[in-house]
Short mmCIF file of N, CA, C and O in Angstrom, two decimals:
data_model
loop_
_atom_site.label_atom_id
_atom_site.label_comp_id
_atom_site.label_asym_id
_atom_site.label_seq_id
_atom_site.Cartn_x
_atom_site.Cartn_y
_atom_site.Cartn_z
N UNK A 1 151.44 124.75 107.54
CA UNK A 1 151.70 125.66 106.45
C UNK A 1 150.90 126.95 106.62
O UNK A 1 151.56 127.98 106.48
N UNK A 2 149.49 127.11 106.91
CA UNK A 2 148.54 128.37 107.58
C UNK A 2 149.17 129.28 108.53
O UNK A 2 149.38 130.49 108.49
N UNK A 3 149.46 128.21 109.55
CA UNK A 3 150.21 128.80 110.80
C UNK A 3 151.78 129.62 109.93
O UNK A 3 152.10 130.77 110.22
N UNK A 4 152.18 129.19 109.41
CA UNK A 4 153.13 129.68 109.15
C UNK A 4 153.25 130.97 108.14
O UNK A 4 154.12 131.84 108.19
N UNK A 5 151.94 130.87 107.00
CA UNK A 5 151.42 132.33 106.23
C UNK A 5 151.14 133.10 107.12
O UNK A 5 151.16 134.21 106.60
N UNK A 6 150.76 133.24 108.65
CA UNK A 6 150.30 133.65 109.15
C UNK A 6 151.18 134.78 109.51
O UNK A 6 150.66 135.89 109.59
N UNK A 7 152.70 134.61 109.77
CA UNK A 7 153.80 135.06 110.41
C UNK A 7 154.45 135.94 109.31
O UNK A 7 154.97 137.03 109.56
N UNK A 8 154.36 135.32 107.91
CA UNK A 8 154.35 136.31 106.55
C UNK A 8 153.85 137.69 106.24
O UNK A 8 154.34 138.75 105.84
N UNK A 9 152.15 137.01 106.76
CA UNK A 9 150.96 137.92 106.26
C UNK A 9 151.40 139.35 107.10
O UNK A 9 151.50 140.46 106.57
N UNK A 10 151.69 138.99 108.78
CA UNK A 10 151.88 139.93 109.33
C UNK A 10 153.19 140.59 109.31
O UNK A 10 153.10 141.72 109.80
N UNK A 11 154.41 140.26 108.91
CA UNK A 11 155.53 140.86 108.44
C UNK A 11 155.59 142.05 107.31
O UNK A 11 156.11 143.16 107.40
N UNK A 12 154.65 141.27 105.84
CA UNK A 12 154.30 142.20 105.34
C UNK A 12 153.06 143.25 105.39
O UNK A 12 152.73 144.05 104.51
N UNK A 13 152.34 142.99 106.92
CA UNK A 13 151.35 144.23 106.87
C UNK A 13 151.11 144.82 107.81
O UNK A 13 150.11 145.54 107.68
N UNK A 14 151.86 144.86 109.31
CA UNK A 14 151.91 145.71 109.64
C UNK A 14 152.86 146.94 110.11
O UNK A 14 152.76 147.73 111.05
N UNK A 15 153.83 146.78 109.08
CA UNK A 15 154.60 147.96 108.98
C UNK A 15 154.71 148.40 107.95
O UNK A 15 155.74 148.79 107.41
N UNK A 16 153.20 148.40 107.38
CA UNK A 16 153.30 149.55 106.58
C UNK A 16 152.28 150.63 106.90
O UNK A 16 152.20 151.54 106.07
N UNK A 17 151.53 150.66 107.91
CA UNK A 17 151.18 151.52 108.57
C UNK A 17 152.08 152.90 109.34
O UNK A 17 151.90 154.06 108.99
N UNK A 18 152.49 152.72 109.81
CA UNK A 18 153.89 153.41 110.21
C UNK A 18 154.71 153.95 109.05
O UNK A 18 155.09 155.12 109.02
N UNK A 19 154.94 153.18 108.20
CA UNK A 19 155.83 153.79 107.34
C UNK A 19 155.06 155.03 106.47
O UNK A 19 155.53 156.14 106.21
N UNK A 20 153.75 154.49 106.13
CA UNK A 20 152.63 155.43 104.93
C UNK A 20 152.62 156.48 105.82
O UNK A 20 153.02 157.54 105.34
N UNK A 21 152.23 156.51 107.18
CA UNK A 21 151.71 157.96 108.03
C UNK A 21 153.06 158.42 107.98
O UNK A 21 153.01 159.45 107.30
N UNK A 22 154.33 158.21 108.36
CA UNK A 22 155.60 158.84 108.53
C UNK A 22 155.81 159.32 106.94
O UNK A 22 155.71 160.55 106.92
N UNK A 23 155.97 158.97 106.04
CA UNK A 23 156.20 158.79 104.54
C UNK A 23 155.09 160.60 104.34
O UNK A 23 155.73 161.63 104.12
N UNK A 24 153.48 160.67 104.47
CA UNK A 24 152.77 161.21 104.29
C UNK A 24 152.64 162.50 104.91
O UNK A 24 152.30 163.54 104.35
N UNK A 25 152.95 162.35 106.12
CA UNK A 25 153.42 163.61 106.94
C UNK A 25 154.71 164.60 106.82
O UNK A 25 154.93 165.80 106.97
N UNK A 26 155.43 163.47 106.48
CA UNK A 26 157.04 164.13 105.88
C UNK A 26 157.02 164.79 104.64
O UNK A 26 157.84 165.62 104.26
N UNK A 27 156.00 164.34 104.01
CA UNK A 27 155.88 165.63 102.42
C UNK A 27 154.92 166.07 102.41
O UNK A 27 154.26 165.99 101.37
N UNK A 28 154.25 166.92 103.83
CA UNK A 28 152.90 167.57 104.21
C UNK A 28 154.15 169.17 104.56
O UNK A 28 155.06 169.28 105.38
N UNK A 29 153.76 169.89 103.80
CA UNK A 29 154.59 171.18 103.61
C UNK A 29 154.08 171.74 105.08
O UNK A 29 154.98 172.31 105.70
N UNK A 30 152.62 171.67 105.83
CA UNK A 30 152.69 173.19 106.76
C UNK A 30 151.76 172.21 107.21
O UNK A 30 151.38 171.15 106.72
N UNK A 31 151.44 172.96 108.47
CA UNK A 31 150.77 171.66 110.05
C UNK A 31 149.56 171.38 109.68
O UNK A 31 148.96 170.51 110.32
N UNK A 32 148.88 172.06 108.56
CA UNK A 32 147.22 171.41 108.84
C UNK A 32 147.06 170.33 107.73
O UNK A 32 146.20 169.45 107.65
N UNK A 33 148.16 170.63 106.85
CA UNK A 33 148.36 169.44 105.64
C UNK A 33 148.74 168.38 106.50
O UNK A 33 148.15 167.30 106.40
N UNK A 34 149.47 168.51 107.18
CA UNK A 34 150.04 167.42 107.87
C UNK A 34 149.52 166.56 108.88
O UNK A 34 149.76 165.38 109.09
N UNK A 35 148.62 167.49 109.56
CA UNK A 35 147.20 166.53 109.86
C UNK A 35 146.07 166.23 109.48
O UNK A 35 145.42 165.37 110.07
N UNK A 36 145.63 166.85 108.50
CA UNK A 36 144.92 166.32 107.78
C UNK A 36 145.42 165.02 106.48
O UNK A 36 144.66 164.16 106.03
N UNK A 37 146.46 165.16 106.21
CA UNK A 37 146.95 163.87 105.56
C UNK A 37 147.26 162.84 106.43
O UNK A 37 147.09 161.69 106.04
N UNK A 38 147.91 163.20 108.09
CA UNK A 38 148.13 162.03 108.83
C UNK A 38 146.41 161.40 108.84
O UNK A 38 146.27 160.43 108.09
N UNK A 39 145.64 161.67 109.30
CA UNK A 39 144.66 161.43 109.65
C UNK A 39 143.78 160.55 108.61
O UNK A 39 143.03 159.62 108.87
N UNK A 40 144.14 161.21 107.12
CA UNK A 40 143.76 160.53 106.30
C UNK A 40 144.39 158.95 106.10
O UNK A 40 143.64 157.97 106.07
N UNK A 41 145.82 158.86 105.97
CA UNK A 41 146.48 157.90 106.35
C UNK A 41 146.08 157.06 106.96
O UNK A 41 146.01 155.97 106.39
N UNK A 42 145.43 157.21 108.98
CA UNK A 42 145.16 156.33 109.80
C UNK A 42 143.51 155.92 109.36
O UNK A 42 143.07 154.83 109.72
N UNK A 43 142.68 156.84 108.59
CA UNK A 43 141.64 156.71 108.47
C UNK A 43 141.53 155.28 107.43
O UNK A 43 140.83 154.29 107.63
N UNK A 44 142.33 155.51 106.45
CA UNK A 44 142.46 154.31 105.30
C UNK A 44 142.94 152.95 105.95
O UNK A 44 142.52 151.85 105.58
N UNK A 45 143.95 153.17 107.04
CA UNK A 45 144.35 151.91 107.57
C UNK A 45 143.75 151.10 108.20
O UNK A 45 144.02 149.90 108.22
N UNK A 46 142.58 151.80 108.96
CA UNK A 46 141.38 151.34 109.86
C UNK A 46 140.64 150.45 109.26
O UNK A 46 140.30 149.31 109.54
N UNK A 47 140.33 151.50 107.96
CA UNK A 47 138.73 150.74 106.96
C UNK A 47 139.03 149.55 106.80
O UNK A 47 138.05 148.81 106.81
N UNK A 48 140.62 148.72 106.57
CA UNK A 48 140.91 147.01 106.76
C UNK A 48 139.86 146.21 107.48
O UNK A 48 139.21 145.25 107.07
N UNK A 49 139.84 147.03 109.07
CA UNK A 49 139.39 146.47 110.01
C UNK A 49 137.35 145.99 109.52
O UNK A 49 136.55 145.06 109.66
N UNK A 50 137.44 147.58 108.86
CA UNK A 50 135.42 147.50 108.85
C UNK A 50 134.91 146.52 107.80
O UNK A 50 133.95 145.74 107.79
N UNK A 51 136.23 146.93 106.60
CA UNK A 51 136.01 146.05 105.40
C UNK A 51 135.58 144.67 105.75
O UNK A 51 134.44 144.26 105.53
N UNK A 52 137.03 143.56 106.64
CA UNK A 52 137.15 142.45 106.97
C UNK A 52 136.08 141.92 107.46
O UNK A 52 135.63 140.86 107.02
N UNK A 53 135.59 142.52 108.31
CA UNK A 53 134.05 141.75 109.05
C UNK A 53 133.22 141.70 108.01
O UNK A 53 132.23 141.23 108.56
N UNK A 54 132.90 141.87 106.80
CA UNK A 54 131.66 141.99 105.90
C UNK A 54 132.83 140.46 104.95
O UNK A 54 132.33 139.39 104.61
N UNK A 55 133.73 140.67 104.83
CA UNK A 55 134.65 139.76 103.96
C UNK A 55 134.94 138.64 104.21
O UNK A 55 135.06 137.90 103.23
N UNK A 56 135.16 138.09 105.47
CA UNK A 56 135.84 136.93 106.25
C UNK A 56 134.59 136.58 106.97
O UNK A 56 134.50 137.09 108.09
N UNK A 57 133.54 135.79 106.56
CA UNK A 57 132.55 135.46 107.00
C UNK A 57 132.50 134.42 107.23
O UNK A 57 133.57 133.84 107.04
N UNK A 58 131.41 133.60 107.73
CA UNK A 58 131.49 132.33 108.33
C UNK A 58 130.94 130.85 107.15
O UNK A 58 131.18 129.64 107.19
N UNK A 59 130.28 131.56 106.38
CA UNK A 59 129.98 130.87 105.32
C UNK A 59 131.20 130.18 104.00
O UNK A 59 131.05 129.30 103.15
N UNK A 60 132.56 131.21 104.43
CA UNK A 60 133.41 130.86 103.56
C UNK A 60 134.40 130.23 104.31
O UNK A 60 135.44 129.99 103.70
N UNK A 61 134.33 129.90 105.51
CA UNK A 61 135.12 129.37 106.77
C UNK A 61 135.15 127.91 106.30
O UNK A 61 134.04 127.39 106.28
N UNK A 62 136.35 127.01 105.84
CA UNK A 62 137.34 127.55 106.80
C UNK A 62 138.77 128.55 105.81
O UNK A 62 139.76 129.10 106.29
N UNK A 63 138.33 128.47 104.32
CA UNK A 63 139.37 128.96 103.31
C UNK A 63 139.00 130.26 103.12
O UNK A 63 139.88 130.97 102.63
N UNK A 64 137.85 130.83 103.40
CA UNK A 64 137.69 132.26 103.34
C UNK A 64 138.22 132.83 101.95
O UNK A 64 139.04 133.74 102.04
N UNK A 65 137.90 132.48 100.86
CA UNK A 65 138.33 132.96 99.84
C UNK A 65 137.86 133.94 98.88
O UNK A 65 138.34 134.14 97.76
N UNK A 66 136.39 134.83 99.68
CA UNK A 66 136.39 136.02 99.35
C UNK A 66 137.20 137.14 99.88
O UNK A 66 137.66 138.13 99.32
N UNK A 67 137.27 136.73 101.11
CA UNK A 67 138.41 137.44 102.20
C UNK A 67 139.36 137.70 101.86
O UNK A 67 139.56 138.92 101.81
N UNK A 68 140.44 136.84 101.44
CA UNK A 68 141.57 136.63 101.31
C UNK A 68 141.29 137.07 99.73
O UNK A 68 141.94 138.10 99.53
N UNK A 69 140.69 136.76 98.75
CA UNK A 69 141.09 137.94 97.48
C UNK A 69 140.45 139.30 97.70
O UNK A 69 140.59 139.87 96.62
N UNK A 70 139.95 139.93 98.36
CA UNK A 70 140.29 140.97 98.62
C UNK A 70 141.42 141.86 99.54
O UNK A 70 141.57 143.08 99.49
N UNK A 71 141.99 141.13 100.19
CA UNK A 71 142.99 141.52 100.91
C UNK A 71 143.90 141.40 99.95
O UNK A 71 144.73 142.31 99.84
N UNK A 72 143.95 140.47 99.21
CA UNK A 72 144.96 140.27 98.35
C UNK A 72 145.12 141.65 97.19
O UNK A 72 146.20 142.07 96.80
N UNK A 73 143.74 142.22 96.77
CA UNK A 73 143.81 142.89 95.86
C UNK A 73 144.09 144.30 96.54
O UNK A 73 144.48 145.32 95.96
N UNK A 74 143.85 144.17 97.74
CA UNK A 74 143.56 146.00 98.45
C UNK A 74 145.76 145.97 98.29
O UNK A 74 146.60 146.67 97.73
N UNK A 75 145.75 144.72 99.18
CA UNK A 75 147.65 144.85 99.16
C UNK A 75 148.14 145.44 97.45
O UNK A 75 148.55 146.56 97.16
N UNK A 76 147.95 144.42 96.63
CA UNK A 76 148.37 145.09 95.31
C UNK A 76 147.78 146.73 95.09
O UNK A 76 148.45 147.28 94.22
N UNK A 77 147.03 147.36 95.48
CA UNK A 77 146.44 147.99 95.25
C UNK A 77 147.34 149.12 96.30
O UNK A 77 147.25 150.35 96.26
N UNK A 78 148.00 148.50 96.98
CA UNK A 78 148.69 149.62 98.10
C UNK A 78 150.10 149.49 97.48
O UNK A 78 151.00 150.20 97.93
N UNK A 79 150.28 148.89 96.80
CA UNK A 79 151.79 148.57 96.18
C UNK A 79 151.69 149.16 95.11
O UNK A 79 152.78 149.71 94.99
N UNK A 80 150.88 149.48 93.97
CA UNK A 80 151.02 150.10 93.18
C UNK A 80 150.92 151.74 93.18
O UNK A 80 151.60 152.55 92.54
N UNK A 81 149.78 151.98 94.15
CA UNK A 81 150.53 152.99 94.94
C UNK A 81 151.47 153.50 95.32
O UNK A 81 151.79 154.55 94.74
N UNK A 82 152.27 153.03 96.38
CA UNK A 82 153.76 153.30 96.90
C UNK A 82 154.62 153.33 95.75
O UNK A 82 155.68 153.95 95.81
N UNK A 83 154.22 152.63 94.53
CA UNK A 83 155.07 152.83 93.47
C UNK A 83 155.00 154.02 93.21
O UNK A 83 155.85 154.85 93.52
N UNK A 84 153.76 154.26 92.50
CA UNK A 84 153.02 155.62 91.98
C UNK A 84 153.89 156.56 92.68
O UNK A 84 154.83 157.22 92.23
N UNK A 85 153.30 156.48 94.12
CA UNK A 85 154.01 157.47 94.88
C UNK A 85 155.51 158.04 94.50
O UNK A 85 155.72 159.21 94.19
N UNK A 86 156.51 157.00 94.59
CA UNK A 86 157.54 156.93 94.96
C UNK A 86 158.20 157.82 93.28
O UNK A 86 159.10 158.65 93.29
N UNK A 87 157.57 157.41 92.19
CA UNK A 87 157.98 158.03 90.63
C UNK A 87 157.64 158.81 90.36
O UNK A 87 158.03 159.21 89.26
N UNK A 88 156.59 159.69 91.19
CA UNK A 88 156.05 161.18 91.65
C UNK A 88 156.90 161.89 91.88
O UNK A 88 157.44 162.73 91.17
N UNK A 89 157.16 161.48 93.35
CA UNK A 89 158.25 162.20 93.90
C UNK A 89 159.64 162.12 93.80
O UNK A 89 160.33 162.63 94.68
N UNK A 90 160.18 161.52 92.77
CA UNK A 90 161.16 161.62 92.05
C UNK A 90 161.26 162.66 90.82
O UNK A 90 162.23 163.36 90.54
N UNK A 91 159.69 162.55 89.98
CA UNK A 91 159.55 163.10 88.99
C UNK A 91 159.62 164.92 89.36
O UNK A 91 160.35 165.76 88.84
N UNK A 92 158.49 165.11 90.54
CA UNK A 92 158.54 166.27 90.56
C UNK A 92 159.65 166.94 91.20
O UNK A 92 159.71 168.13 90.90
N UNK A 93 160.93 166.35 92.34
CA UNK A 93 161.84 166.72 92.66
C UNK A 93 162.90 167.35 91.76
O UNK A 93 163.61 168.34 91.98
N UNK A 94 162.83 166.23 90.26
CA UNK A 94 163.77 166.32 89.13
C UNK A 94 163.06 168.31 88.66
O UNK A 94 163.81 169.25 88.41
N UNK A 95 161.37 168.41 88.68
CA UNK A 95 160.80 169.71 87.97
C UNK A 95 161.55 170.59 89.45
O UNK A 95 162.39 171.49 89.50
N UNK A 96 161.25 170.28 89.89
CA UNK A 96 162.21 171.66 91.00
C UNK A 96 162.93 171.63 90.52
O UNK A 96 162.91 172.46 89.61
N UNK A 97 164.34 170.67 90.60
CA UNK A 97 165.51 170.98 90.36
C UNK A 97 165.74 171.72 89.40
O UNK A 97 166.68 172.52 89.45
N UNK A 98 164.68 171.60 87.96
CA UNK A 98 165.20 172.19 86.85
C UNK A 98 164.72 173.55 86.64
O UNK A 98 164.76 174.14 85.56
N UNK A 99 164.17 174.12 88.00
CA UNK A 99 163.10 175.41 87.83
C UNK A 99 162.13 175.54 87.14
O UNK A 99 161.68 176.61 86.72
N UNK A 100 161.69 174.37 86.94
CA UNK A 100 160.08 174.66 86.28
C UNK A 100 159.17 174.65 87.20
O UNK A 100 158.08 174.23 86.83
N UNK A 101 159.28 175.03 88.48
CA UNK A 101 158.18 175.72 89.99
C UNK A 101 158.42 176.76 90.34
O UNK A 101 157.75 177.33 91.21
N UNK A 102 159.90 177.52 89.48
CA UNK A 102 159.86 178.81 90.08
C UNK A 102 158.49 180.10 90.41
O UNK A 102 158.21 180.90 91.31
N UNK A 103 157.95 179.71 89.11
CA UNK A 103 157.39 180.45 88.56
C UNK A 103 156.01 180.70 89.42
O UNK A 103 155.09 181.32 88.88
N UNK A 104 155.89 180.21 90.79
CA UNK A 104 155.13 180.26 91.55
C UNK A 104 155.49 181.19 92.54
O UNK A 104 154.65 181.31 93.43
N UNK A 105 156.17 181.66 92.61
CA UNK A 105 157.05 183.03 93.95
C UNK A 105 156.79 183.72 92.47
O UNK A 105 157.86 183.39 91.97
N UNK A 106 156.29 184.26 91.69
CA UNK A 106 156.10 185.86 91.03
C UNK A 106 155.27 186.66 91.88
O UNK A 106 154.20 186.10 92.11
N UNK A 107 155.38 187.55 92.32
CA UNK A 107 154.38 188.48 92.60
C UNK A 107 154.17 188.07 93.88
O UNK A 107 153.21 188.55 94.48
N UNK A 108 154.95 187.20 94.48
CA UNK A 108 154.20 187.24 96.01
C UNK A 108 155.22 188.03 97.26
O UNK A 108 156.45 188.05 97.17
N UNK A 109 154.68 188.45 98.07
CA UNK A 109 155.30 189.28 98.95
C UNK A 109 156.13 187.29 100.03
O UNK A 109 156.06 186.06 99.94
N UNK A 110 156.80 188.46 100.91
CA UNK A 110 157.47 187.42 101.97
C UNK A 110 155.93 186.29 102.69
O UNK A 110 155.65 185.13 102.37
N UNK A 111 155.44 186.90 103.36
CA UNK A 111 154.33 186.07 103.92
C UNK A 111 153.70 185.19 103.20
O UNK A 111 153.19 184.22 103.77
N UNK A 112 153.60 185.33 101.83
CA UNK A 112 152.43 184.68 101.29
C UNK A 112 153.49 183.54 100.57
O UNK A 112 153.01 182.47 100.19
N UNK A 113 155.25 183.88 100.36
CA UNK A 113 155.89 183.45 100.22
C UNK A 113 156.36 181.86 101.05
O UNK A 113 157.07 180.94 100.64
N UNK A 114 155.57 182.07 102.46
CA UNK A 114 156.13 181.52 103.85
C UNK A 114 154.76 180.33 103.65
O UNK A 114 154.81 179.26 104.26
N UNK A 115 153.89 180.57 102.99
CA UNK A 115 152.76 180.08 103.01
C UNK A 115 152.51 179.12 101.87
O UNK A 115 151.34 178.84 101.61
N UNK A 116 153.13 178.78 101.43
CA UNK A 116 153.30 178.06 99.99
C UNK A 116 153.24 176.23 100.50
O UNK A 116 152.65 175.35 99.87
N UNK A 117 153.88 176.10 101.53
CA UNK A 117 154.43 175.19 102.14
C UNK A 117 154.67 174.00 100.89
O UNK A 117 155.60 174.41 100.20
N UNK A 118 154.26 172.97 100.47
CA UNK A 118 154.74 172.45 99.82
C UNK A 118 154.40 172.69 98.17
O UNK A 118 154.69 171.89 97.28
N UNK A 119 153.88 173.67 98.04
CA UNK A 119 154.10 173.97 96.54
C UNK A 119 155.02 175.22 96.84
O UNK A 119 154.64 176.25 96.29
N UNK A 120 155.87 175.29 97.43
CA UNK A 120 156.93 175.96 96.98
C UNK A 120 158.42 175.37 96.31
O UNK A 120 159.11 174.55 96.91
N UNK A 121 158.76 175.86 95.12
CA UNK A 121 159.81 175.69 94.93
C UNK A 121 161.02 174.81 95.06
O UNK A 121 161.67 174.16 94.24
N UNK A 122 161.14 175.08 96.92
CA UNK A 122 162.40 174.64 97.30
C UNK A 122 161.88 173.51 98.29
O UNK A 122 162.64 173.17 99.20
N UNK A 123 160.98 173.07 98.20
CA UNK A 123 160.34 172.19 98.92
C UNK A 123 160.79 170.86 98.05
O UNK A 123 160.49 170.72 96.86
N UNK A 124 161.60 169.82 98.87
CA UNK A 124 161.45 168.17 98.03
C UNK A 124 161.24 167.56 99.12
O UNK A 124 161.63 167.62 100.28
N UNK A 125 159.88 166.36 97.88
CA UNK A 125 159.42 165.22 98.66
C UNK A 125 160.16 164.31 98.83
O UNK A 125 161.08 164.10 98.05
N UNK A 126 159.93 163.52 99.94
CA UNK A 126 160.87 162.28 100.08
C UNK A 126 160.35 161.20 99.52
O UNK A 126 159.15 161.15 99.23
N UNK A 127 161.18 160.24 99.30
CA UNK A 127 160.46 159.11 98.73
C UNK A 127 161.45 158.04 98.96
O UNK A 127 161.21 156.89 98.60
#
């Protein structure tokens, strides 16, 4: 039955690495947002790794059940997120649509226009 959570655990966790950096980069308006949010992305995905060694210790071996409720809670904790996320970027797509971001191109020339990257206007996030 272990052996077999095992094949679960990793179905649901490691593709969501891939998806968060692709997801995060794709509604990064201009290149330094976009690496600096990728980066942030891979940076959060890592800390699993630093967390786990302080969590999954040998004293709680062989059920590890400080381990495993924190993994448990970081997952909920990434799911309510992606929710978050996802009713964001619905919400604020709906405020574009209705022109309540116009109001950010007043007064700006073309360049500074070009520079907005994702607080402009005509910019929608994906979700």
């Amino acid at each position: 039955m272990r052996y077999g959570g095992i094949f679960l655990i990793t179905i649901g966790a490691f593709p969501g690495g891939p998806g968060f950096l692709a997801w995060a980069t794709n509604n990064a308006g201009n290149p330094s947002v976009r690496a600096v949010s990728s980066a942030y992305v891979v940076t959060l995905g890592t800390a699993g790794g630093i967390v786990s060694t302080w969590t999954y210790t040998s004293k709680d071996a062989p059920k590890y059940p400080t381990g495993h409720t924190i993994n448990l809670a970081g997952q909920c904790c990434v799911l309510i997120l992606a929710v978050s996320g996802i009713i964001y970027s619905k919400w604020e797509n709906k405020q574009r649509d209705l022109g309540k971001r116009d109001h950010r191109l007043n007064g700006l020339d073309e360049e500074e226009i070009r520079e907005l990257g994702y607080r402009h206007p005509e910019f929608r996030y994906i979700h």
